[in-house]
JSON list of N, CA and C in Angstrom, two decimals:
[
{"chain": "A", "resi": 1424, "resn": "UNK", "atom": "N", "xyz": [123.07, 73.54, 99.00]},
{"chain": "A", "resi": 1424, "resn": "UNK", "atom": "CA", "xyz": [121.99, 73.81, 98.10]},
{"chain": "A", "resi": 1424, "resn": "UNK", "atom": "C", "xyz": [121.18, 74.97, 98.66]},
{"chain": "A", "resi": 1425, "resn": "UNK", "atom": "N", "xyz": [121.24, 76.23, 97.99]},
{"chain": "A", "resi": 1425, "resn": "UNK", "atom": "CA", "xyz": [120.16, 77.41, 98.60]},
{"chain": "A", "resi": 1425, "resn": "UNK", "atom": "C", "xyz": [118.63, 76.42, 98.58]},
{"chain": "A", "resi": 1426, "resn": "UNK", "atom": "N", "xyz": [118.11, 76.93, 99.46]},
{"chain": "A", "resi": 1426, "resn": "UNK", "atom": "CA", "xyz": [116.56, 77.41, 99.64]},
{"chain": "A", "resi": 1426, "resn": "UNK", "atom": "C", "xyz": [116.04, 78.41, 99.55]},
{"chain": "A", "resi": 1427, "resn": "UNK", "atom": "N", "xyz": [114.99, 78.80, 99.45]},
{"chain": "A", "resi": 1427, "resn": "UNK", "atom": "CA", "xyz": [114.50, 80.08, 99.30]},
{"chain": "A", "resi": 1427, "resn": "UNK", "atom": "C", "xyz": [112.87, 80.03, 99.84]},
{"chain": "A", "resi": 1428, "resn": "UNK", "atom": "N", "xyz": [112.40, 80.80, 101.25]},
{"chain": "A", "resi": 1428, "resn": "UNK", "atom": "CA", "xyz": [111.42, 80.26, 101.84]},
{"chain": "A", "resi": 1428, "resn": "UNK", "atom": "C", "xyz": [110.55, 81.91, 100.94]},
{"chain": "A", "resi": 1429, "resn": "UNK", "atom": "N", "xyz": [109.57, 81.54, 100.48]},
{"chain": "A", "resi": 1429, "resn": "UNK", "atom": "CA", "xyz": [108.17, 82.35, 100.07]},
{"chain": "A", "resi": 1429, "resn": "UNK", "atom": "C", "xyz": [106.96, 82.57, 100.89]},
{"chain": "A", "resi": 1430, "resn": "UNK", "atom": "N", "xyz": [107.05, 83.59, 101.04]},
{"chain": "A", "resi": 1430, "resn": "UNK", "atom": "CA", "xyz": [105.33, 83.77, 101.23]},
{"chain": "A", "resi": 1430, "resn": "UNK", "atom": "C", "xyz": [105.20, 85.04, 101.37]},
{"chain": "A", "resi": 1431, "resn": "UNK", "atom": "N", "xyz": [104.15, 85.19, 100.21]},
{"chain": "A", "resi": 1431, "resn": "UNK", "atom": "CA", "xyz": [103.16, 87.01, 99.83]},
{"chain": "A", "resi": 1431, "resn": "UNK", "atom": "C", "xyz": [104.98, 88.10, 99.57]},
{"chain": "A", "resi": 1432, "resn": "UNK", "atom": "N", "xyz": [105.79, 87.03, 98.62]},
{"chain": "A", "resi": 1432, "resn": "UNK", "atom": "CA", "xyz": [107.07, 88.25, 98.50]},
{"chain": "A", "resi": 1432, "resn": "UNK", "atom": "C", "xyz": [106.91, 88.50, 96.83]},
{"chain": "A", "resi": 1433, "resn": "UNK", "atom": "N", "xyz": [106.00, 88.81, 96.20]},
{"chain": "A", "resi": 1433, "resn": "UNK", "atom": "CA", "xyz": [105.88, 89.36, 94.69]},
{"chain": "A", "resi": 1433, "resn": "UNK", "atom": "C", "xyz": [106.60, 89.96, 94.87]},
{"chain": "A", "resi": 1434, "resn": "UNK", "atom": "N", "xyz": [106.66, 91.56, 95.64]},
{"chain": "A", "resi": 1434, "resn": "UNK", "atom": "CA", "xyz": [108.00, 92.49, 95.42]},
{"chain": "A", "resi": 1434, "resn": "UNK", "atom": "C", "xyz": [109.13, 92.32, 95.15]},
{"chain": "A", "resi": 1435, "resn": "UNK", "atom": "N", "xyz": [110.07, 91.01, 95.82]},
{"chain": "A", "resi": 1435, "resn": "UNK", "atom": "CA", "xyz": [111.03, 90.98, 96.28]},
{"chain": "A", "resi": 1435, "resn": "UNK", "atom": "C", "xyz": [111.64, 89.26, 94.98]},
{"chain": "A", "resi": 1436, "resn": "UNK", "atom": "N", "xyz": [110.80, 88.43, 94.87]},
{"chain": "A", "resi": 1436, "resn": "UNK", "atom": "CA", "xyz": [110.95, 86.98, 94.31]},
{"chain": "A", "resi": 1436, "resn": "UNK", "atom": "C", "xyz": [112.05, 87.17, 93.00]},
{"chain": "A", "resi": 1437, "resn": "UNK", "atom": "N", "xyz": [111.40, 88.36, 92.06]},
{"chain": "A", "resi": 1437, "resn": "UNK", "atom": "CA", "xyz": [111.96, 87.90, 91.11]},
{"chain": "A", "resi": 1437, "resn": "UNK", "atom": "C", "xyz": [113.73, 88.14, 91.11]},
{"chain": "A", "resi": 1438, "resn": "UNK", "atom": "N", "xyz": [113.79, 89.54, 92.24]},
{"chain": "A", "resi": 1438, "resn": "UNK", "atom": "CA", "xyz": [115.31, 90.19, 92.20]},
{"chain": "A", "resi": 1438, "resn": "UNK", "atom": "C", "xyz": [115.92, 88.80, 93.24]},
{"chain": "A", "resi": 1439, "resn": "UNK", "atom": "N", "xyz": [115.21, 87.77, 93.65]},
{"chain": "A", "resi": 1439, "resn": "UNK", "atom": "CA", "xyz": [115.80, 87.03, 94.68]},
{"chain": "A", "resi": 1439, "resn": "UNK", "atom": "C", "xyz": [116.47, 85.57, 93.63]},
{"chain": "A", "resi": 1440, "resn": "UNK", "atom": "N", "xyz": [115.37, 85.49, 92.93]},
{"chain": "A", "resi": 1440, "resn": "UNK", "atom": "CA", "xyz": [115.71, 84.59, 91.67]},
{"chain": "A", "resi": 1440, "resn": "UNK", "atom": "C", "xyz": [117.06, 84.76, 90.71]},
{"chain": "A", "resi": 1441, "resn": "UNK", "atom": "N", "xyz": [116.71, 85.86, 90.23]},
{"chain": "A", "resi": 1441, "resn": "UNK", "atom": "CA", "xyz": [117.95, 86.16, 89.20]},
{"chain": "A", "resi": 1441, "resn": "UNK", "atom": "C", "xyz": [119.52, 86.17, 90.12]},
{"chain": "A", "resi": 1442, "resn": "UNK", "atom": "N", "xyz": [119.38, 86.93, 91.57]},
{"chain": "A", "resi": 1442, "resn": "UNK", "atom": "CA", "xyz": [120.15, 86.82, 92.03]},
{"chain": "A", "resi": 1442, "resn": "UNK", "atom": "C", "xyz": [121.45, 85.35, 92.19]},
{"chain": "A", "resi": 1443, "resn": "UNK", "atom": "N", "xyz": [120.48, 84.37, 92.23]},
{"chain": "A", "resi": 1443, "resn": "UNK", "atom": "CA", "xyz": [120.93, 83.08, 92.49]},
{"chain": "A", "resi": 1443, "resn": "UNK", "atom": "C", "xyz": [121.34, 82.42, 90.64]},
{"chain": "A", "resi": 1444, "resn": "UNK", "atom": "N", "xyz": [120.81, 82.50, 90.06]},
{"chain": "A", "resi": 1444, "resn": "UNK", "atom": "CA", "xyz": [121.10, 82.53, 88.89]},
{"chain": "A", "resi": 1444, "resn": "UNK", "atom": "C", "xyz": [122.06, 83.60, 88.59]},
{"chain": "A", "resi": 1445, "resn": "UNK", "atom": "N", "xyz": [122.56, 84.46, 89.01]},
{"chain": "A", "resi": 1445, "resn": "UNK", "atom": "CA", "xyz": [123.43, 85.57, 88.51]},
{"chain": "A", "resi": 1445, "resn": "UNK", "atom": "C", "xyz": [125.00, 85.10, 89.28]},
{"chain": "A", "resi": 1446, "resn": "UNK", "atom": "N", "xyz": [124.65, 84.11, 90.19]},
{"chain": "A", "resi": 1446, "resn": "UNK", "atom": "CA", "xyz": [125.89, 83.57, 91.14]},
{"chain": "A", "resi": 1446, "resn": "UNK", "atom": "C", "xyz": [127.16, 82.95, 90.01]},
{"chain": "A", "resi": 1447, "resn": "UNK", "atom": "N", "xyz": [128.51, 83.61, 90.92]},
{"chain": "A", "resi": 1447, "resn": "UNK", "atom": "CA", "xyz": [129.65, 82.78, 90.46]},
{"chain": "A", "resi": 1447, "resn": "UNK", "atom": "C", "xyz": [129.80, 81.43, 90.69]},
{"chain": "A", "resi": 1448, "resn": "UNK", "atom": "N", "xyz": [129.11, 80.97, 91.57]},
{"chain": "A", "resi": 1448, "resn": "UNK", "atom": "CA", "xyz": [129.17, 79.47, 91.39]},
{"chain": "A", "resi": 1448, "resn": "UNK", "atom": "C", "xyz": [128.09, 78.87, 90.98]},
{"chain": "A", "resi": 1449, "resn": "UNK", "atom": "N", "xyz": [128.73, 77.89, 89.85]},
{"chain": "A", "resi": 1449, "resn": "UNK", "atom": "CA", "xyz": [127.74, 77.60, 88.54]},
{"chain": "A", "resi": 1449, "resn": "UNK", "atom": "C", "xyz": [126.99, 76.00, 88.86]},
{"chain": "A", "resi": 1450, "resn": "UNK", "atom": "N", "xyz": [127.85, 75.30, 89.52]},
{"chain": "A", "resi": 1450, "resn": "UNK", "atom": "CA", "xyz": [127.02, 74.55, 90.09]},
{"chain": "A", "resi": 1450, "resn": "UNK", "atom": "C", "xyz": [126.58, 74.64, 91.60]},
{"chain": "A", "resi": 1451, "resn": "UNK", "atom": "N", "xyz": [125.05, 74.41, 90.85]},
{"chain": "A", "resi": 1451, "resn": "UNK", "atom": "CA", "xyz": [123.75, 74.88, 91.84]},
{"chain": "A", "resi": 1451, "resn": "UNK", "atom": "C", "xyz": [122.64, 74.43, 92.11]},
{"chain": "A", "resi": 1452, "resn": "UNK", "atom": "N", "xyz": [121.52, 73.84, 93.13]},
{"chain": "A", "resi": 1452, "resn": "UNK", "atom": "CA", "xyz": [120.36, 73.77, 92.48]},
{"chain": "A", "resi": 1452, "resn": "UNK", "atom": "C", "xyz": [119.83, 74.76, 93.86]},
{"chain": "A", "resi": 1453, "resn": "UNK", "atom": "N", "xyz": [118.36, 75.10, 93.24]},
{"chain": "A", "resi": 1453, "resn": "UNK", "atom": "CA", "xyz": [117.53, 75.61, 94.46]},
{"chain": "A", "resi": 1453, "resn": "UNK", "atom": "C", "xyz": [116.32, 75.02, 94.51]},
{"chain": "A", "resi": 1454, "resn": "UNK", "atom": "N", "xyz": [115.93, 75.12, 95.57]},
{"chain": "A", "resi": 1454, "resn": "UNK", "atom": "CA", "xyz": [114.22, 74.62, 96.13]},
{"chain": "A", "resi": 1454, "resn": "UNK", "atom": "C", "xyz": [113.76, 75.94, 96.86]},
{"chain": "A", "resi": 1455, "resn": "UNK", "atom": "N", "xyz": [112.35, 76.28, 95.91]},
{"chain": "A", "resi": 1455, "resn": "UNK", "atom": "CA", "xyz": [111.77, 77.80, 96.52]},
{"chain": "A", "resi": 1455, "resn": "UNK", "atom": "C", "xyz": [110.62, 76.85, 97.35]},
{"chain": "A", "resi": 1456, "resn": "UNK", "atom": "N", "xyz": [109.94, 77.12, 98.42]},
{"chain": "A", "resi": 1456, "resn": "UNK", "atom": "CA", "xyz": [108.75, 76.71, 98.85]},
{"chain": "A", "resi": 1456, "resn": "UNK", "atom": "C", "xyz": [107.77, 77.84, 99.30]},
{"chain": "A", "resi": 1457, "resn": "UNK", "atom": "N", "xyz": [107.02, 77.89, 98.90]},
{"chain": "A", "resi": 1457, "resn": "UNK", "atom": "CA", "xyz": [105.85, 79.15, 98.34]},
{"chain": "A", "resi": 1457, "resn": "UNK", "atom": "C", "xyz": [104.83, 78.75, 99.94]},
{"chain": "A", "resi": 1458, "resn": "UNK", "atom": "N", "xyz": [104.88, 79.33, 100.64]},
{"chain": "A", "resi": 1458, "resn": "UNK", "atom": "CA", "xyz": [104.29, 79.02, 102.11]},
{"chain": "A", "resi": 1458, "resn": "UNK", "atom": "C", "xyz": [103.00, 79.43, 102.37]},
{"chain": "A", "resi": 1459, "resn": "UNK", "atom": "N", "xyz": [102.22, 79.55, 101.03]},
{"chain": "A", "resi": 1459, "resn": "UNK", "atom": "CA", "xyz": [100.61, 79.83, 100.78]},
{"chain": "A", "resi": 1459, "resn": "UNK", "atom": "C", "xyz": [100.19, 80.73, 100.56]},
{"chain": "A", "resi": 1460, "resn": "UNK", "atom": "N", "xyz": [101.53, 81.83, 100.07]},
{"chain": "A", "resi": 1460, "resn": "UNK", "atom": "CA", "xyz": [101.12, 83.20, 99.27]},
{"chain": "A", "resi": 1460, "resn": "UNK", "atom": "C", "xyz": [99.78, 83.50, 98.65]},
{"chain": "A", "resi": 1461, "resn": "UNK", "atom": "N", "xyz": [99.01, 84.31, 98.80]},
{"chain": "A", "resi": 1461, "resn": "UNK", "atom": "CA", "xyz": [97.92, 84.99, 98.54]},
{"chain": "A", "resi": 1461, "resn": "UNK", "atom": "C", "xyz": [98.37, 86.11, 97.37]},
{"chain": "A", "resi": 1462, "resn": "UNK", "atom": "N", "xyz": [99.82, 86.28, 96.85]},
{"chain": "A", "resi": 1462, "resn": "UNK", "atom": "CA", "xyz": [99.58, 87.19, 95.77]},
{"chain": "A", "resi": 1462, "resn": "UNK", "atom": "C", "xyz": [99.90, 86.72, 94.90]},
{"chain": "A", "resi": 1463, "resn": "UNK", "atom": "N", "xyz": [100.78, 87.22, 94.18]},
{"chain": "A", "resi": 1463, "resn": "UNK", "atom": "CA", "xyz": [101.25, 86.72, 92.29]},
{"chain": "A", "resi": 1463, "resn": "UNK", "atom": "C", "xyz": [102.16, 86.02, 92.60]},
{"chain": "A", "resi": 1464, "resn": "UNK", "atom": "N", "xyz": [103.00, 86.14, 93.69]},
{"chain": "A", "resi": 1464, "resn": "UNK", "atom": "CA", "xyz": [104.32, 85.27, 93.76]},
{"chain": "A", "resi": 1464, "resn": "UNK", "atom": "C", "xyz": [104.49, 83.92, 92.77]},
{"chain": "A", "resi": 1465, "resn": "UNK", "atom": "N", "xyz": [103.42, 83.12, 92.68]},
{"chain": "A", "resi": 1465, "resn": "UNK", "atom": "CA", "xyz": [103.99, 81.64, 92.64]},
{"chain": "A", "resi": 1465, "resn": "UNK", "atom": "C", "xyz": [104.03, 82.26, 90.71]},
{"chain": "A", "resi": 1466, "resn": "UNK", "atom": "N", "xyz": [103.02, 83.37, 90.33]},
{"chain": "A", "resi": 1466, "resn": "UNK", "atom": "CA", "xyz": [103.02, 83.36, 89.11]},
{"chain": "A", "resi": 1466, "resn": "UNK", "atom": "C", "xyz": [104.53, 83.97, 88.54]},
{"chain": "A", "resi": 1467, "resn": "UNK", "atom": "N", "xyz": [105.20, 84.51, 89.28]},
{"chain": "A", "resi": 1467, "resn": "UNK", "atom": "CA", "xyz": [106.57, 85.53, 89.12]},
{"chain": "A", "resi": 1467, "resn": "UNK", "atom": "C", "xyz": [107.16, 83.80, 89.32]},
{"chain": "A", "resi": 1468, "resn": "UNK", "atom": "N", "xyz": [107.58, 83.25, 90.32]},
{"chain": "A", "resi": 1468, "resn": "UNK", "atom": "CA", "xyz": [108.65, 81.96, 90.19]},
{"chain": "A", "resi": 1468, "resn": "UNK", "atom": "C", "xyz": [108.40, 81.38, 89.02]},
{"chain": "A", "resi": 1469, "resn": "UNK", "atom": "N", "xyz": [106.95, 81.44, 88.42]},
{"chain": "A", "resi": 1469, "resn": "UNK", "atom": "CA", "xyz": [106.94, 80.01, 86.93]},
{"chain": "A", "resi": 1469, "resn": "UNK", "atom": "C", "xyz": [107.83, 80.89, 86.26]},
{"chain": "A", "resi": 1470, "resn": "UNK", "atom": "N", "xyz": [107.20, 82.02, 85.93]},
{"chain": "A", "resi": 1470, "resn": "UNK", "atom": "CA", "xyz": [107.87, 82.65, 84.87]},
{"chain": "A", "resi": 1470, "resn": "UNK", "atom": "C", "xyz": [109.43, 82.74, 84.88]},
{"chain": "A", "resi": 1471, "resn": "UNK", "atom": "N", "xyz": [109.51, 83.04, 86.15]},
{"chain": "A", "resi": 1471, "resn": "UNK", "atom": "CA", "xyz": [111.71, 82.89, 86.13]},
{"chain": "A", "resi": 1471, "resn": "UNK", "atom": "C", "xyz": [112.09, 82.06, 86.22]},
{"chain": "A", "resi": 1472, "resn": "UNK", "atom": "N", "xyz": [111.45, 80.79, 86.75]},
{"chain": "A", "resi": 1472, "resn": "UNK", "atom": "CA", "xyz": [112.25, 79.57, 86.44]},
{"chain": "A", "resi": 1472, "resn": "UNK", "atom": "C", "xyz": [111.69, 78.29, 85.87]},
{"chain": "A", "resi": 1473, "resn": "UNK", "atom": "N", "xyz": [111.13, 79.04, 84.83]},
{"chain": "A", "resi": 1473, "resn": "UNK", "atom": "CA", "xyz": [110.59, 78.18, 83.37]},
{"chain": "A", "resi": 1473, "resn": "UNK", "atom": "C", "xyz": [111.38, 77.37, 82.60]},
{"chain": "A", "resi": 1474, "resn": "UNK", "atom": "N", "xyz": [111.31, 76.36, 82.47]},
{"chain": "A", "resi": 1474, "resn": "UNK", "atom": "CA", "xyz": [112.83, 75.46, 81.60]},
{"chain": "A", "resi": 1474, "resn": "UNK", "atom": "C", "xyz": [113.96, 75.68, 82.21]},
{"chain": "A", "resi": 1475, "resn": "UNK", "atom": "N", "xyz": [114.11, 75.69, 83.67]},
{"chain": "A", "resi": 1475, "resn": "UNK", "atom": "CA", "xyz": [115.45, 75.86, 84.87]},
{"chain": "A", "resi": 1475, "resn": "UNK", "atom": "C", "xyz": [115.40, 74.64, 85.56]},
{"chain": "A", "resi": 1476, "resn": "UNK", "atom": "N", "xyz": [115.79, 73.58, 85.10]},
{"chain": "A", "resi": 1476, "resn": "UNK", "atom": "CA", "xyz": [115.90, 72.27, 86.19]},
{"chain": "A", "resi": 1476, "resn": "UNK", "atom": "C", "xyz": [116.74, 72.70, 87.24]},
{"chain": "A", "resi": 1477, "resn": "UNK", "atom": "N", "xyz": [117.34, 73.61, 87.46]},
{"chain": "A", "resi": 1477, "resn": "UNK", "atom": "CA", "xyz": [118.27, 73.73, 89.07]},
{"chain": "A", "resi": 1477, "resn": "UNK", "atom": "C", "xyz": [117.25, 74.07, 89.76]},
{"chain": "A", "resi": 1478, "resn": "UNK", "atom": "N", "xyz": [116.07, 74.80, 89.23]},
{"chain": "A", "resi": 1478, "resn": "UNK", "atom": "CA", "xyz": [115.02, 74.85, 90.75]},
{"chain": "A", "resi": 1478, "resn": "UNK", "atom": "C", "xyz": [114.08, 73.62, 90.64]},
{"chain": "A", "resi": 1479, "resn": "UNK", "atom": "N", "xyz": [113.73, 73.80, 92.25]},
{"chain": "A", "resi": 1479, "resn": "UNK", "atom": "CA", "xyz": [112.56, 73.06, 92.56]},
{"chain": "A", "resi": 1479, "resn": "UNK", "atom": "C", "xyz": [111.84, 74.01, 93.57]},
{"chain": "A", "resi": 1480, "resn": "UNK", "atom": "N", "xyz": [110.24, 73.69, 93.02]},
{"chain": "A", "resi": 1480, "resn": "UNK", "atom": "CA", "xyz": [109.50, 74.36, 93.45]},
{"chain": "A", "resi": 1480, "resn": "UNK", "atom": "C", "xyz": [107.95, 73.51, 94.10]},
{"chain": "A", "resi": 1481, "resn": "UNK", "atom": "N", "xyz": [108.20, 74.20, 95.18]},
{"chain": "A", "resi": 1481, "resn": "UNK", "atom": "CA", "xyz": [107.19, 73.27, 96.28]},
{"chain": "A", "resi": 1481, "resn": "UNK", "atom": "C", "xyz": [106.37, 74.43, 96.80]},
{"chain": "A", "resi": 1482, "resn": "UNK", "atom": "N", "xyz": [104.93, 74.12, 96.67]},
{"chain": "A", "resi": 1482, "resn": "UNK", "atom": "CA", "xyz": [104.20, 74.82, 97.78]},
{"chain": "A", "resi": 1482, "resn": "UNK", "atom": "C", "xyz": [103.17, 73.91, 98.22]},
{"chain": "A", "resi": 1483, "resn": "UNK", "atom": "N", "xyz": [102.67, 74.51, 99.57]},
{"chain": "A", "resi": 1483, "resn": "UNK", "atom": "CA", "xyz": [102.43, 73.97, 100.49]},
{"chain": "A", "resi": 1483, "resn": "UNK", "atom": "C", "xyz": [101.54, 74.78, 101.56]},
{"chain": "A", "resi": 1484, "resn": "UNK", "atom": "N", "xyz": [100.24, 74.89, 102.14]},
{"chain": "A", "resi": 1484, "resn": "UNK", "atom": "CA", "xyz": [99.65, 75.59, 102.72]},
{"chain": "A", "resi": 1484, "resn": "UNK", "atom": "C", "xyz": [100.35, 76.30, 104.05]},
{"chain": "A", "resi": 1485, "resn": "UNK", "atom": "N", "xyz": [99.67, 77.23, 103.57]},
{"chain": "A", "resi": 1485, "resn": "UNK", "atom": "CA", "xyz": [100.75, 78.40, 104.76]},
{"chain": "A", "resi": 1485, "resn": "UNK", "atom": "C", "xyz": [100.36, 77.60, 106.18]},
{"chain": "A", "resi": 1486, "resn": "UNK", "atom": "N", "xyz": [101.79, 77.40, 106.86]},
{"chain": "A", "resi": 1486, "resn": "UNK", "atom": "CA", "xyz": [102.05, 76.69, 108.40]},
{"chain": "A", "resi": 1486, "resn": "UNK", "atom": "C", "xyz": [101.64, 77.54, 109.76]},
{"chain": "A", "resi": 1487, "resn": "UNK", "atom": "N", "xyz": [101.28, 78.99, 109.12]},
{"chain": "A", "resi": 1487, "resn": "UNK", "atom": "CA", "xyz": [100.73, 79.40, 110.32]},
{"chain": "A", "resi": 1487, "resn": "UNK", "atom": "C", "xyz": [99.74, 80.00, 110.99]},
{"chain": "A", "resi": 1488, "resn": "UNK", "atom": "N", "xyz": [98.97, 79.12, 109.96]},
{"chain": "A", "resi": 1488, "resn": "UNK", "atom": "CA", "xyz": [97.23, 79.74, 109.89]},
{"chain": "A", "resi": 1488, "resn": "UNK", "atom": "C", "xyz": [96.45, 78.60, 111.05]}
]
């Protein structure tokens, strides 16, 4: 099962998303965990994986403050 660890990656989330969704292997699920991003990030994951039960999405205050 991918993971996908987040934090402050707006730039980078959405080409990381589709990527995994763009995969030849169709069965899949993912868990993103958003590690207390301070930018748009968590707003870029709703939007790409809106009505996508293969993700799960967890955040959680950033671990290294």
């Amino acid at each position: 099962m991918p993971s996908m660890p987040c934090y402050n990656y707006s730039k980078y989330i959405k080409e990381a998303i589709d990527s995994i969704k763009n995969s030849t292997y169709k069965q899949w699920n993912c868990i993103i965990v958003n590690d207390g991003s301070i930018d748009n990030s968590e707003d870029i994951i709703f939007k790409e994986i809106n009505n996508d039960d293969r993700f799960t999405y967890i955040k959680q205050t950033n671990k290294l403050k």
